XYZ file of N, CA, C and O in Angstrom:
596
model
N -39.547 82.474 18.868
C -38.288 81.756 18.731
C -38.428 80.410 19.430
O -38.852 80.339 20.578
N -38.067 79.348 18.701
C -38.129 77.994 19.244
C -36.743 77.388 19.252
O -36.011 77.497 18.284
N -36.375 76.756 20.346
C -35.148 75.965 20.366
C -35.576 74.541 20.107
O -36.265 73.939 20.901
N -35.204 74.054 18.966
C -35.571 72.696 18.612
C -35.407 72.486 17.128
O -35.125 73.399 16.379
N -35.575 71.274 16.736
C -35.490 70.965 15.320
C -34.127 70.449 14.922
O -33.138 70.591 15.642
N -34.096 69.845 13.770
C -32.893 69.218 13.241
C -33.001 69.330 11.731
O -33.993 68.936 11.158
N -32.008 69.921 11.088
C -32.138 70.301 9.685
C -31.553 69.327 8.673
O -31.607 69.589 7.491
N -30.991 68.213 9.111
C -30.346 67.317 8.148
C -31.197 66.105 7.791
O -30.742 65.217 7.095
N -32.428 66.048 8.285
C -33.298 64.918 7.986
C -33.156 63.767 8.964
O -33.819 62.753 8.830
N -32.292 63.935 9.960
C -32.169 62.902 10.997
C -33.279 63.096 12.018
O -34.038 64.040 11.970
N -33.304 62.224 13.022
C -34.327 62.328 14.072
C -34.222 63.657 14.790
O -33.137 64.196 14.965
N -35.348 64.151 15.229
C -35.411 65.440 15.890
C -34.762 65.432 17.266
O -34.506 64.386 17.846
N -34.556 66.622 17.773
C -34.004 66.786 19.113
C -35.076 66.471 20.158
O -36.240 66.271 19.836
N -34.677 66.468 21.404
C -35.577 66.115 22.503
C -36.784 67.050 22.596
O -37.901 66.602 22.838
N -36.580 68.353 22.397
C -37.706 69.289 22.525
C -38.841 68.945 21.564
O -40.000 68.872 21.956
N -38.527 68.747 20.301
C -39.575 68.480 19.328
C -40.085 67.047 19.427
O -41.237 66.784 19.156
N -39.228 66.113 19.792
C -39.670 64.724 19.916
C -40.564 64.510 21.135
O -41.410 63.624 21.129
N -40.364 65.297 22.180
C -41.151 65.121 23.405
C -42.629 65.383 23.175
O -43.473 64.740 23.781
N -42.940 66.332 22.304
C -44.342 66.630 22.006
C -44.451 67.086 20.560
O -44.564 68.259 20.258
N -44.370 66.097 19.665
C -44.432 66.414 18.233
C -45.740 67.078 17.845
O -45.770 67.933 16.977
N -46.827 66.690 18.478
C -48.121 67.307 18.139
C -48.080 68.802 18.429
O -48.543 69.614 17.616
N -47.520 69.184 19.555
C -47.410 70.610 19.895
C -46.458 71.309 18.925
O -46.752 72.415 18.451
N -45.336 70.673 18.609
C -44.393 71.264 17.663
C -45.047 71.436 16.297
O -44.914 72.478 15.659
N -45.790 70.425 15.861
C -46.497 70.510 14.574
C -47.487 71.681 14.585
O -47.579 72.444 13.624
N -48.211 71.854 15.693
C -49.189 72.936 15.813
C -48.505 74.306 15.713
O -48.963 75.186 14.990
N -47.408 74.477 16.424
C -46.693 75.759 16.399
C -46.117 76.028 15.017
O -46.242 77.132 14.483
N -45.494 75.020 14.417
C -44.877 75.198 13.104
C -45.925 75.501 12.033
O -45.678 76.291 11.132
N -47.093 74.901 12.140
C -48.110 75.111 11.109
C -48.917 76.384 11.322
O -49.678 76.783 10.443
N -48.767 77.049 12.470
C -49.454 78.317 12.703
C -48.913 79.342 11.714
O -47.737 79.338 11.366
N -49.763 80.209 11.270
C -49.363 81.210 10.286
C -48.751 82.417 10.992
O -49.275 83.525 10.924
N -47.634 82.170 11.691
C -46.933 83.211 12.428
C -45.452 83.190 12.057
O -44.900 82.125 11.800
N -44.816 84.350 12.057
C -43.363 84.335 11.830
C -42.684 83.546 12.950
O -42.977 83.743 14.126
N -41.827 82.629 12.591
C -41.200 81.753 13.571
C -39.712 81.624 13.266
O -39.334 81.459 12.110
N -38.907 81.705 14.289
C -37.485 81.431 14.164
C -37.213 80.144 14.925
O -37.534 80.037 16.104
N -36.662 79.174 14.219
C -36.276 77.916 14.851
C -34.756 77.922 14.987
O -34.040 78.156 14.014
N -34.296 77.703 16.186
C -32.861 77.608 16.433
C -32.568 76.119 16.638
O -32.812 75.573 17.709
N -32.069 75.453 15.588
C -31.902 73.996 15.638
C -30.615 73.580 16.346
O -29.767 74.416 16.689
N -30.463 72.273 16.501
C -29.254 71.767 17.162
C -27.997 72.184 16.410
O -26.962 72.397 17.019
N -28.085 72.334 15.099
C -26.913 72.729 14.325
C -26.378 74.090 14.767
O -25.178 74.329 14.734
N -27.256 74.985 15.165
C -26.842 76.310 15.641
C -26.356 76.226 17.083
O -25.289 76.741 17.418
N -27.129 75.591 17.929
C -26.798 75.534 19.356
C -25.468 74.854 19.626
O -24.711 75.275 20.507
N -25.151 73.813 18.874
C -23.940 73.030 19.130
C -22.668 73.747 18.698
O -21.574 73.212 18.857
N -22.790 74.965 18.215
C -21.604 75.736 17.874
C -21.025 76.451 19.094
O -20.019 77.141 18.994
N -21.665 76.274 20.249
C -21.139 76.869 21.483
C -21.199 75.833 22.597
O -22.016 74.918 22.566
N -20.322 75.989 23.553
C -20.306 75.094 24.708
C -19.805 75.865 25.925
O -18.927 76.717 25.815
N -20.397 75.575 27.071
C -19.981 76.162 28.340
C -19.055 75.148 29.010
O -19.457 74.016 29.270
N -17.833 75.561 29.285
C -16.830 74.669 29.866
C -16.609 74.987 31.346
O -17.091 76.003 31.856
N -15.841 74.142 31.999
C -15.509 74.355 33.412
C -14.785 75.688 33.611
O -14.991 76.356 34.634
N -13.956 76.103 32.661
C -13.270 77.394 32.778
C -14.276 78.535 32.873
O -14.118 79.461 33.672
N -15.318 78.477 32.049
C -16.350 79.508 32.096
C -17.088 79.467 33.433
O -17.355 80.506 34.042
N -17.420 78.268 33.902
C -18.132 78.121 35.174
C -17.284 78.691 36.314
O -17.803 79.378 37.200
N -15.969 78.471 36.271
C -15.089 79.050 37.295
C -15.129 80.575 37.257
O -15.098 81.234 38.299
N -15.206 81.144 36.071
C -15.309 82.612 35.964
C -16.617 83.104 36.565
O -16.653 84.142 37.213
N -17.695 82.357 36.359
C -18.982 82.733 36.966
C -18.873 82.668 38.492
O -19.385 83.532 39.188
N -18.177 81.653 38.998
C -17.987 81.531 40.446
C -17.310 82.758 41.039
O -17.596 83.153 42.162
N -16.411 83.355 40.293
C -15.664 84.495 40.805
C -16.422 85.816 40.690
O -15.951 86.838 41.173
N -17.585 85.795 40.065
C -18.395 87.012 39.899
C -19.407 87.136 41.024
O -19.839 86.140 41.594
N -19.775 88.347 41.292
C -20.844 88.599 42.250
C -22.103 88.902 41.439
O -22.422 90.054 41.169
N -22.774 87.836 40.991
C -23.952 88.029 40.152
C -25.000 86.971 40.451
O -24.732 85.959 41.096
N -26.194 87.221 39.945
C -27.302 86.285 40.134
C -27.024 84.947 39.449
O -27.591 83.922 39.830
N -26.147 84.929 38.474
C -25.819 83.689 37.765
C -25.229 82.643 38.705
O -25.290 81.441 38.431
N -24.698 83.073 39.830
C -24.124 82.123 40.795
C -25.180 81.146 41.322
O -24.845 80.047 41.741
N -26.438 81.515 41.240
C -27.508 80.646 41.745
C -27.608 79.344 40.959
O -28.071 78.336 41.488
N -27.179 79.351 39.725
C -27.271 78.141 38.904
C -25.943 77.384 38.814
O -25.817 76.442 38.043
N -24.961 77.777 39.613
C -23.658 77.109 39.563
C -23.723 75.598 39.781
O -23.078 74.857 39.029
N -24.477 75.100 40.771
C -24.522 73.633 40.921
C -24.999 72.922 39.657
O -24.445 71.894 39.256
N -26.002 73.486 39.013
C -26.501 72.873 37.778
C -25.461 72.980 36.656
O -25.277 72.043 35.875
N -24.774 74.111 36.585
C -23.752 74.279 35.555
C -22.620 73.263 35.738
O -22.157 72.667 34.765
N -22.173 73.071 36.988
C -21.121 72.085 37.241
C -21.589 70.684 36.857
O -20.844 69.920 36.232
N -22.811 70.347 37.215
C -23.347 69.030 36.878
C -23.389 68.833 35.365
O -23.016 67.782 34.844
N -23.831 69.860 34.662
C -23.920 69.737 33.207
C -22.552 69.644 32.542
O -22.407 68.933 31.542
N -21.548 70.333 33.089
C -20.210 70.207 32.482
C -19.661 68.803 32.655
O -18.830 68.354 31.871
N -20.149 68.108 33.651
C -19.696 66.736 33.893
C -20.526 65.723 33.102
O -19.976 64.805 32.480
N -21.850 65.869 33.106
C -22.735 64.872 32.489
C -22.899 65.012 30.974
O -22.906 64.015 30.253
N -23.115 66.217 30.490
C -23.500 66.397 29.093
C -22.462 65.929 28.073
O -22.836 65.375 27.043
N -21.159 66.118 28.318
C -20.212 65.584 27.332
C -20.344 64.070 27.149
O -20.102 63.546 26.065
N -20.767 63.381 28.192
C -20.901 61.920 28.128
C -22.278 61.502 27.617
O -22.394 60.624 26.762
N -23.331 62.143 28.119
C -24.693 61.693 27.815
C -25.280 62.261 26.527
O -26.088 61.599 25.885
N -24.922 63.476 26.167
C -25.573 64.136 25.037
C -24.595 64.491 23.915
O -24.835 64.188 22.750
N -23.511 65.126 24.270
C -22.639 65.714 23.255
C -22.027 64.701 22.298
O -21.794 65.014 21.132
N -21.764 63.480 22.769
C -21.217 62.465 21.861
C -22.174 62.195 20.709
O -21.774 62.068 19.557
N -23.456 62.113 21.027
C -24.461 61.890 19.968
C -24.571 63.097 19.050
O -24.744 62.959 17.848
N -24.484 64.278 19.634
C -24.553 65.501 18.828
C -23.369 65.545 17.866
O -23.531 65.869 16.690
N -22.187 65.213 18.345
C -21.009 65.237 17.484
C -21.162 64.282 16.302
O -20.809 64.633 15.177
N -21.701 63.109 16.548
C -21.921 62.148 15.462
C -22.949 62.704 14.480
O -22.761 62.650 13.264
N -24.021 63.266 15.006
C -25.083 63.806 14.146
C -24.605 64.987 13.317
O -25.133 65.232 12.230
N -23.629 65.717 13.810
C -23.165 66.918 13.115
C -21.837 66.710 12.396
O -21.138 67.679 12.091
N -21.492 65.471 12.129
C -20.240 65.174 11.426
C -20.152 66.018 10.157
O -21.069 66.044 9.345
N -19.060 66.750 10.021
C -18.853 67.587 8.845
C -19.483 68.964 8.925
O -19.292 69.779 8.034
N -20.248 69.244 9.985
C -20.879 70.552 10.159
C -20.153 71.322 11.262
O -19.513 70.721 12.124
N -20.257 72.659 11.265
C -19.603 73.425 12.329
C -20.155 73.053 13.707
O -21.359 72.851 13.867
N -19.250 72.925 14.669
C -19.650 72.659 16.047
C -18.527 73.118 16.957
O -17.388 73.249 16.535
N -18.855 73.335 18.202
C -17.872 73.798 19.170
C -16.789 72.751 19.386
O -17.082 71.561 19.534
N -15.554 73.213 19.457
C -14.446 72.310 19.764
C -14.491 71.866 21.223
O -13.823 70.917 21.609
N -15.305 72.536 22.041
C -15.368 72.241 23.475
C -16.481 71.261 23.844
O -16.776 71.084 25.020
N -17.092 70.602 22.879
C -18.171 69.666 23.211
C -17.696 68.492 24.064
O -18.485 67.894 24.780
N -16.425 68.186 24.013
C -15.886 67.104 24.853
C -15.747 67.526 26.312
O -15.555 66.680 27.180
N -15.815 68.827 26.576
C -15.509 69.319 27.921
C -16.559 70.257 28.497
O -16.311 70.914 29.500
N -17.715 70.339 27.886
C -18.716 71.280 28.385
C -20.115 70.905 27.951
O -20.334 69.844 27.389
N -21.044 71.805 28.216
C -22.424 71.551 27.825
C -22.887 72.602 26.834
O -22.367 73.719 26.792
N -23.848 72.219 26.029
C -24.415 73.124 25.032
C -25.490 73.971 25.723
O -26.428 73.417 26.284
N -25.360 75.284 25.677
C -26.357 76.141 26.322
C -27.560 76.380 25.396
O -27.803 77.484 24.923
N -28.312 75.327 25.152
C -29.390 75.321 24.159
C -30.285 76.550 24.241
O -30.431 77.285 23.259
N -30.922 76.745 25.374
C -31.919 77.813 25.492
C -31.286 79.199 25.486
O -31.898 80.160 25.026
N -30.061 79.306 25.967
C -29.366 80.596 25.931
C -29.096 80.997 24.485
O -29.270 82.158 24.105
N -28.706 80.046 23.655
C -28.467 80.335 22.238
C -29.767 80.786 21.573
O -29.779 81.761 20.814
N -30.879 80.116 21.875
C -32.176 80.520 21.304
C -32.558 81.924 21.763
O -33.044 82.736 20.972
N -32.332 82.223 23.030
C -32.627 83.561 23.545
C -31.790 84.615 22.826
O -32.298 85.665 22.426
N -30.515 84.350 22.640
C -29.657 85.294 21.925
C -30.108 85.484 20.483
O -30.038 86.587 19.943
N -30.576 84.418 19.847
C -31.082 84.547 18.476
C -32.277 85.494 18.433
O -32.468 86.220 17.456
N -33.061 85.498 19.508
C -34.233 86.379 19.555
C -33.854 87.825 19.839
O -34.368 88.740 19.192
N -32.964 88.047 20.800
C -32.698 89.422 21.233
C -31.458 90.041 20.608
O -31.307 91.263 20.622
N -30.575 89.216 20.073
C -29.358 89.736 19.436
C -29.059 88.975 18.146
O -28.009 88.338 18.004
N -29.977 89.028 17.190
C -29.790 88.237 15.966
C -28.539 88.629 15.183
O -28.009 87.813 14.424
N -28.021 89.840 15.384
C -26.817 90.266 14.674
C -25.584 89.445 15.074
O -24.571 89.463 14.370
N -25.661 88.714 16.199
C -24.542 87.860 16.611
C -24.412 86.627 15.725
O -23.400 85.937 15.761
N -25.440 86.339 14.951
C -25.473 85.149 14.104
C -25.314 85.563 12.649
O -25.873 86.559 12.219
N -24.571 84.778 11.910
C -24.397 85.054 10.483
C -24.919 83.872 9.682
O -25.072 82.763 10.192
N -25.188 84.119 8.430
C -25.584 83.036 7.549
C -26.962 82.468 7.838
O -27.141 81.262 7.766
N -27.928 83.311 8.157
C -29.284 82.819 8.399
C -29.817 82.135 7.150
O -29.706 82.648 6.047
N -30.389 80.950 7.325
C -31.074 80.249 6.236
C -32.567 80.389 6.474
O -33.031 80.261 7.606
N -33.295 80.652 5.422
C -34.744 80.759 5.531
C -35.346 79.518 4.891
O -35.185 79.281 3.700
N -36.002 78.726 5.722
C -36.527 77.447 5.287
C -38.006 77.335 5.616
O -38.472 77.890 6.607
N -38.711 76.610 4.785
C -40.057 76.195 5.136
C -39.917 74.860 5.851
O -39.156 74.002 5.423
N -40.629 74.718 6.945
C -40.481 73.538 7.787
C -41.831 72.847 7.917
O -42.865 73.497 8.053
N -41.806 71.527 7.873
C -43.019 70.739 8.080
C -42.635 69.397 8.670
O -41.473 68.974 8.592
N -43.586 68.754 9.268
C -43.389 67.403 9.760
C -44.102 66.456 8.815
O -45.196 66.764 8.335
N -43.513 65.295 8.525
C -44.197 64.329 7.660
C -45.568 63.980 8.240
O -45.727 63.891 9.455
N -46.540 63.834 7.353
C -47.868 63.471 7.844
C -47.858 62.027 8.328
O -47.068 61.203 7.874
N -48.735 61.755 9.275
C -48.850 60.402 9.810
C -50.212 60.268 10.463
O -50.880 61.262 10.738
N -50.609 59.034 10.709
C -51.924 58.812 11.300
C -51.935 59.081 12.797
O -52.959 59.416 13.366
N -50.801 58.897 13.445
C -50.722 59.227 14.860
C -49.271 59.484 15.233
O -48.357 58.952 14.619
N -49.078 60.365 16.203
C -47.728 60.693 16.658
C -47.145 59.488 17.395
O -47.894 58.707 17.934
N -45.877 59.296 17.420
C -44.820 60.234 17.110
C -44.257 60.148 15.694
O -43.249 60.751 15.414
N -44.828 59.427 14.808
C -44.338 59.334 13.423
C -42.910 58.830 13.389
O -42.491 58.064 14.224
N -42.133 59.344 12.426
C -40.769 58.830 12.282
C -39.718 59.720 12.920
O -38.535 59.436 12.816
N -40.117 60.830 13.521
C -39.165 61.651 14.253
C -38.311 62.570 13.414
O -37.258 63.002 13.847
N -38.748 62.879 12.188
C -37.961 63.778 11.347
C -38.739 65.049 11.046
O -39.940 65.144 11.295
N -38.016 66.025 10.484
C -38.610 67.295 10.104
C -38.208 67.559 8.656
O -37.055 67.330 8.284
N -39.158 67.976 7.840
C -38.869 68.278 6.430
C -38.546 69.760 6.290
O -39.214 70.606 6.885
N -37.533 70.059 5.502
C -37.179 71.471 5.255
C -36.992 71.658 3.763
O -36.609 70.743 3.033
N -37.276 72.871 3.316
C -36.982 73.254 1.948
C -36.738 74.752 1.943
O -37.263 75.460 2.791
N -35.922 75.235 1.003
C -35.640 76.670 0.952
C -36.931 77.483 0.841
O -37.888 77.070 0.197
N -36.922 78.621 1.488
C -38.079 79.504 1.480
C -37.745 80.756 0.680
O -36.577 81.127 0.563
N -38.772 81.395 0.168
C -38.561 82.655 -0.526
C -38.497 83.816 0.442
O -38.240 84.948 0.037
N -38.697 83.555 1.724
C -38.633 84.619 2.727
C -37.247 85.209 2.771
O -36.255 84.563 2.486
N -37.168 86.468 3.165
C -35.884 87.157 3.231
C -35.512 87.526 4.660
O -34.408 87.968 4.904
N -36.425 87.383 5.581
C -36.138 87.720 6.965
C -36.276 89.188 7.271
O -36.003 89.638 8.368
N -36.695 89.985 6.310
C -36.819 91.416 6.572
C -38.185 91.784 7.084
O -39.088 91.027 7.159
């Protein structure tokens, strides 16, 4: 399971853009792969209300509270505005103005609890060929005959 990718033909997310050569290598490997793109991740957001609930719990999650508070403050300004523009007309969390997208948590849930997700699309994914990275920063997709079974 990979958290990364962008399915509308726009520039890729930070994960895939940071090391396109590595992403290309993983995608081209002949292994079953689940990509959880920004379109999926941006359908959820962690807000200050949720962080307050974590504060009131006696759990190991309290160890990441400072980072969670920072992200609820920074991400709506630094990241989520761009995500909202990129996903115009697509499903996304109504809380993107007030929280952060739990990117890796969504990817983890896709791996261990795929039944929580509906409407899986099966696509063949490739990166445009180029003489040297980083190319144009896009990912090519086309429907796949795979069924996911």
